[in-house]
mmCIF file of C-alpha atoms in Angstrom:
data_model
loop_
_atom_site.group_PDB
_atom_site.id
_atom_site.type_symbol
_atom_site.label_atom_id
_atom_site.label_comp_id
_atom_site.label_asym_id
_atom_site.label_seq_id
_atom_site.Cartn_x
_atom_site.Cartn_y
_atom_site.Cartn_z
ATOM 1 C CA MET A 22 69.430 179.909 27.309
ATOM 2 C CA THR A 23 71.168 178.189 30.204
ATOM 3 C CA VAL A 24 70.588 179.675 33.638
ATOM 4 C CA ASN A 25 73.818 179.914 35.582
ATOM 5 C CA LEU A 26 73.787 178.937 39.244
ATOM 6 C CA THR A 27 76.448 180.016 41.699
ATOM 7 C CA ASP A 28 77.966 177.556 44.151
ATOM 8 C CA ARG A 29 76.075 179.393 46.890
ATOM 9 C CA MET A 30 72.729 178.974 45.094
ATOM 10 C CA LYS A 31 73.419 175.273 44.597
ATOM 11 C CA ALA A 32 74.273 174.869 48.284
ATOM 12 C CA TRP A 33 71.051 176.560 49.411
ATOM 13 C CA ILE A 34 68.887 174.513 47.037
ATOM 14 C CA GLU A 35 70.452 171.223 48.124
ATOM 15 C CA ALA A 36 70.646 172.029 51.852
ATOM 16 C CA MET A 37 67.164 173.406 52.428
ATOM 17 C CA GLY A 38 64.919 171.896 49.773
ATOM 18 C CA CYS A 39 62.453 174.041 47.852
ATOM 19 C CA HIS A 40 58.797 174.927 47.525
ATOM 20 C CA LEU A 41 57.762 173.799 44.041
ATOM 21 C CA CYS A 42 54.875 175.504 42.275
ATOM 22 C CA VAL A 43 53.014 174.424 39.165
ATOM 23 C CA ALA A 44 49.758 175.769 37.780
ATOM 24 C CA THR A 45 46.956 174.630 35.523
ATOM 25 C CA PRO A 46 46.592 176.437 32.187
ATOM 26 C CA GLU A 47 43.841 178.455 33.905
ATOM 27 C CA GLY A 48 46.311 179.600 36.572
ATOM 28 C CA VAL A 49 45.231 177.456 39.538
ATOM 29 C CA PRO A 50 48.418 176.895 41.577
ATOM 30 C CA PHE A 51 49.604 173.712 43.293
ATOM 31 C CA VAL A 52 52.573 173.734 45.674
ATOM 32 C CA VAL A 53 54.585 170.892 47.200
ATOM 33 C CA LEU A 54 57.749 170.788 49.221
ATOM 34 C CA GLY A 55 60.727 169.303 47.400
ATOM 35 C CA ARG A 56 62.494 167.867 50.465
ATOM 36 C CA TYR A 57 65.399 166.428 48.488
ATOM 37 C CA ALA A 58 67.032 168.467 45.712
ATOM 38 C CA GLU A 59 70.148 167.867 43.648
ATOM 39 C CA VAL A 60 71.641 170.217 41.083
ATOM 40 C CA THR A 61 72.338 167.743 38.263
ATOM 41 C CA GLY A 62 73.992 170.132 35.850
ATOM 42 C CA ASN A 63 74.257 173.815 35.151
ATOM 43 C CA GLY A 64 70.680 174.880 34.730
ATOM 44 C CA GLU A 65 69.078 171.608 35.882
ATOM 45 C CA VAL A 66 67.699 170.676 39.294
ATOM 46 C CA ALA A 67 66.159 167.320 40.227
ATOM 47 C CA PHE A 68 63.691 166.846 43.106
ATOM 48 C CA ALA A 69 62.821 163.441 44.576
ATOM 49 C CA LEU A 70 59.075 163.260 45.174
ATOM 50 C CA ALA A 71 57.138 160.729 47.218
ATOM 51 C CA GLN A 72 53.913 159.379 45.719
ATOM 52 C CA ASP A 73 51.652 161.849 47.565
ATOM 53 C CA GLU A 74 53.830 164.805 46.513
ATOM 54 C CA ALA A 75 53.935 163.783 42.848
ATOM 55 C CA LYS A 76 50.181 163.170 42.873
ATOM 56 C CA VAL A 77 49.543 166.826 43.783
ATOM 57 C CA ILE A 78 51.459 168.310 40.844
ATOM 58 C CA ALA A 79 51.272 165.627 38.117
ATOM 59 C CA PRO A 80 47.846 166.611 36.675
ATOM 60 C CA ALA A 81 48.764 170.301 36.315
ATOM 61 C CA LEU A 82 52.293 169.533 35.100
ATOM 62 C CA SER A 83 50.941 167.278 32.342
ATOM 63 C CA LYS A 84 49.027 170.268 30.907
ATOM 64 C CA ASN A 85 51.502 173.050 31.735
ATOM 65 C CA PRO A 86 55.194 172.142 32.146
ATOM 66 C CA ARG A 87 56.181 175.495 33.707
ATOM 67 C CA VAL A 88 57.623 175.201 37.241
ATOM 68 C CA ALA A 89 58.683 177.900 39.681
ATOM 69 C CA PHE A 90 60.514 177.292 42.944
ATOM 70 C CA GLY A 91 62.203 179.041 45.801
ATOM 71 C CA VAL A 92 64.441 177.799 48.581
ATOM 72 C CA SER A 93 62.608 176.637 51.728
ATOM 73 C CA ARG A 94 63.122 177.431 55.395
ATOM 74 C CA GLN A 95 65.638 180.181 56.136
ATOM 75 C CA GLY A 96 66.652 180.060 52.474
ATOM 76 C CA GLY A 97 63.648 182.165 51.536
ATOM 77 C CA ILE A 98 65.392 185.050 53.280
ATOM 78 C CA ARG A 99 69.076 184.216 52.846
ATOM 79 C CA ALA A 100 68.802 182.875 49.295
ATOM 80 C CA ALA A 101 66.267 185.292 47.898
ATOM 81 C CA TYR A 102 65.756 183.872 44.432
ATOM 82 C CA GLN A 103 62.923 182.573 42.317
ATOM 83 C CA PHE A 104 63.904 179.909 39.814
ATOM 84 C CA LYS A 105 61.671 179.150 36.809
ATOM 85 C CA GLY A 106 61.822 176.544 34.100
ATOM 86 C CA THR A 107 60.176 173.567 32.466
ATOM 87 C CA GLY A 108 59.567 170.412 34.438
ATOM 88 C CA GLU A 109 59.333 166.759 33.589
ATOM 89 C CA LEU A 110 58.312 163.920 35.926
ATOM 90 C CA LEU A 111 60.685 160.981 35.551
ATOM 91 C CA ARG A 112 59.712 157.516 36.764
ATOM 92 C CA SER A 113 62.619 155.574 35.292
ATOM 93 C CA GLY A 114 66.038 156.058 33.748
ATOM 94 C CA SER A 115 69.474 156.920 35.070
ATOM 95 C CA VAL A 116 68.541 160.337 36.538
ATOM 96 C CA PHE A 117 65.571 158.816 38.344
ATOM 97 C CA ASP A 118 67.634 155.894 39.648
ATOM 98 C CA THR A 119 70.457 158.122 40.925
ATOM 99 C CA ILE A 120 68.267 160.776 42.572
ATOM 100 C CA ALA A 121 65.844 158.248 44.082
ATOM 101 C CA ALA A 122 68.722 156.259 45.605
ATOM 102 C CA GLN A 123 70.373 159.384 47.045
ATOM 103 C CA ALA A 124 67.062 160.659 48.468
ATOM 104 C CA LYS A 125 66.432 157.305 50.136
ATOM 105 C CA GLU A 126 69.939 157.173 51.598
ATOM 106 C CA GLU A 127 70.161 160.799 52.755
ATOM 107 C CA LYS A 128 66.575 161.639 53.736
ATOM 108 C CA GLY A 129 64.690 158.329 53.845
ATOM 109 C CA ILE A 130 62.406 159.428 50.993
ATOM 110 C CA ASP A 131 60.796 156.686 48.918
ATOM 111 C CA ALA A 132 60.736 158.529 45.600
ATOM 112 C CA GLU A 133 57.892 157.595 43.289
ATOM 113 C CA SER A 134 59.149 160.085 40.738
ATOM 114 C CA VAL A 135 61.773 162.746 40.148
ATOM 115 C CA LEU A 136 60.864 166.211 38.963
ATOM 116 C CA LEU A 137 63.616 167.400 36.637
ATOM 117 C CA VAL A 138 63.489 171.170 36.132
ATOM 118 C CA ARG A 139 65.437 172.738 33.270
ATOM 119 C CA LEU A 140 65.879 176.340 34.328
ATOM 120 C CA THR A 141 65.061 179.171 31.938
ATOM 121 C CA GLU A 142 64.674 182.190 34.261
ATOM 122 C CA LEU A 143 66.198 183.464 37.504
ATOM 123 C CA TYR A 144 64.933 186.416 39.576
ATOM 124 C CA CYS A 145 66.063 188.214 42.716
ATOM 125 C CA THR A 146 63.357 188.297 45.409
ATOM 126 C CA LYS A 147 65.402 190.243 47.968
ATOM 127 C CA PRO A 148 63.249 193.056 49.392
ATOM 128 C CA GLY A 149 64.029 196.525 48.128
ATOM 129 C CA TYR A 150 64.965 198.041 44.837
ATOM 130 C CA GLU A 151 66.427 194.754 43.489
ATOM 131 C CA ALA A 152 63.188 192.791 43.941
ATOM 132 C CA GLY A 153 62.151 191.305 40.625
ATOM 133 C CA GLN A 154 65.502 191.910 38.964
ATOM 134 C CA ARG A 155 66.132 189.314 36.302
ATOM 135 C CA LEU A 156 69.493 187.593 36.778
ATOM 136 C CA ASP A 157 69.557 184.913 34.082
ATOM 137 C CA GLY A 158 71.147 187.238 31.537
ATOM 138 C CA MET A 159 74.316 187.554 33.617
ATOM 139 C CA SER A 160 77.467 185.611 32.807
ATOM 140 C CA PRO A 161 78.679 183.200 35.520
ATOM 141 C CA GLU A 162 81.352 185.707 36.560
ATOM 142 C CA GLU A 163 78.914 188.633 36.736
ATOM 143 C CA LEU A 164 76.392 186.605 38.721
ATOM 144 C CA ASP A 165 79.030 185.398 41.172
ATOM 145 C CA ALA A 166 80.302 188.951 41.718
ATOM 146 C CA TRP A 167 76.732 190.290 42.085
ATOM 147 C CA GLU A 168 75.952 187.677 44.713
ATOM 148 C CA ARG A 169 79.238 188.104 46.635
ATOM 149 C CA GLN A 170 78.438 191.809 47.082
ATOM 150 C CA ARG A 171 75.194 190.910 48.871
ATOM 151 C CA TRP A 172 75.685 187.627 50.748
ATOM 152 C CA LYS A 173 78.525 185.640 52.263
ATOM 153 C CA ASP A 174 76.862 182.682 53.983
ATOM 154 C CA VAL A 175 76.691 179.154 52.595
ATOM 155 C CA PRO A 176 74.487 176.598 54.391
ATOM 156 C CA ARG A 177 75.414 173.116 55.494
ATOM 157 C CA LYS A 178 73.286 170.120 54.505
ATOM 158 C CA ARG A 179 70.649 169.322 57.103
ATOM 159 C CA ASP A 180 68.724 166.146 57.867
#
């Protein structure tokens, strides 16, 4: 199933970066900051990772491809979502080349690899009765309307 992302979700992911979490099969978590993110297609997000960042998550990701992430900085409050999916570390190919070049140009990141996450689940993490509500079953129109009832702001890209 494809997870639909609204334009607002895409803007928050790309403007603020994300905290990326992977875990070993035993459940030991590892978290890194994805400073550069690009929504590459509906239901796919690519993160440029420097060598030290990739080194933290690569061992766990090789045994368990599940990835969860949330928007960093103010986005944790204003874009209250948890995104989940399967991740793959890319070290070559067209997606790697494109994302690595953009990350270098926009943020000065020397990407050793690109984490490509294919989204499978989407949850609301807004405090209150909606916390934990699963949103990935909504059509694009339903999700857009749901979000517009709750939030209006869209961030600008930051350095």
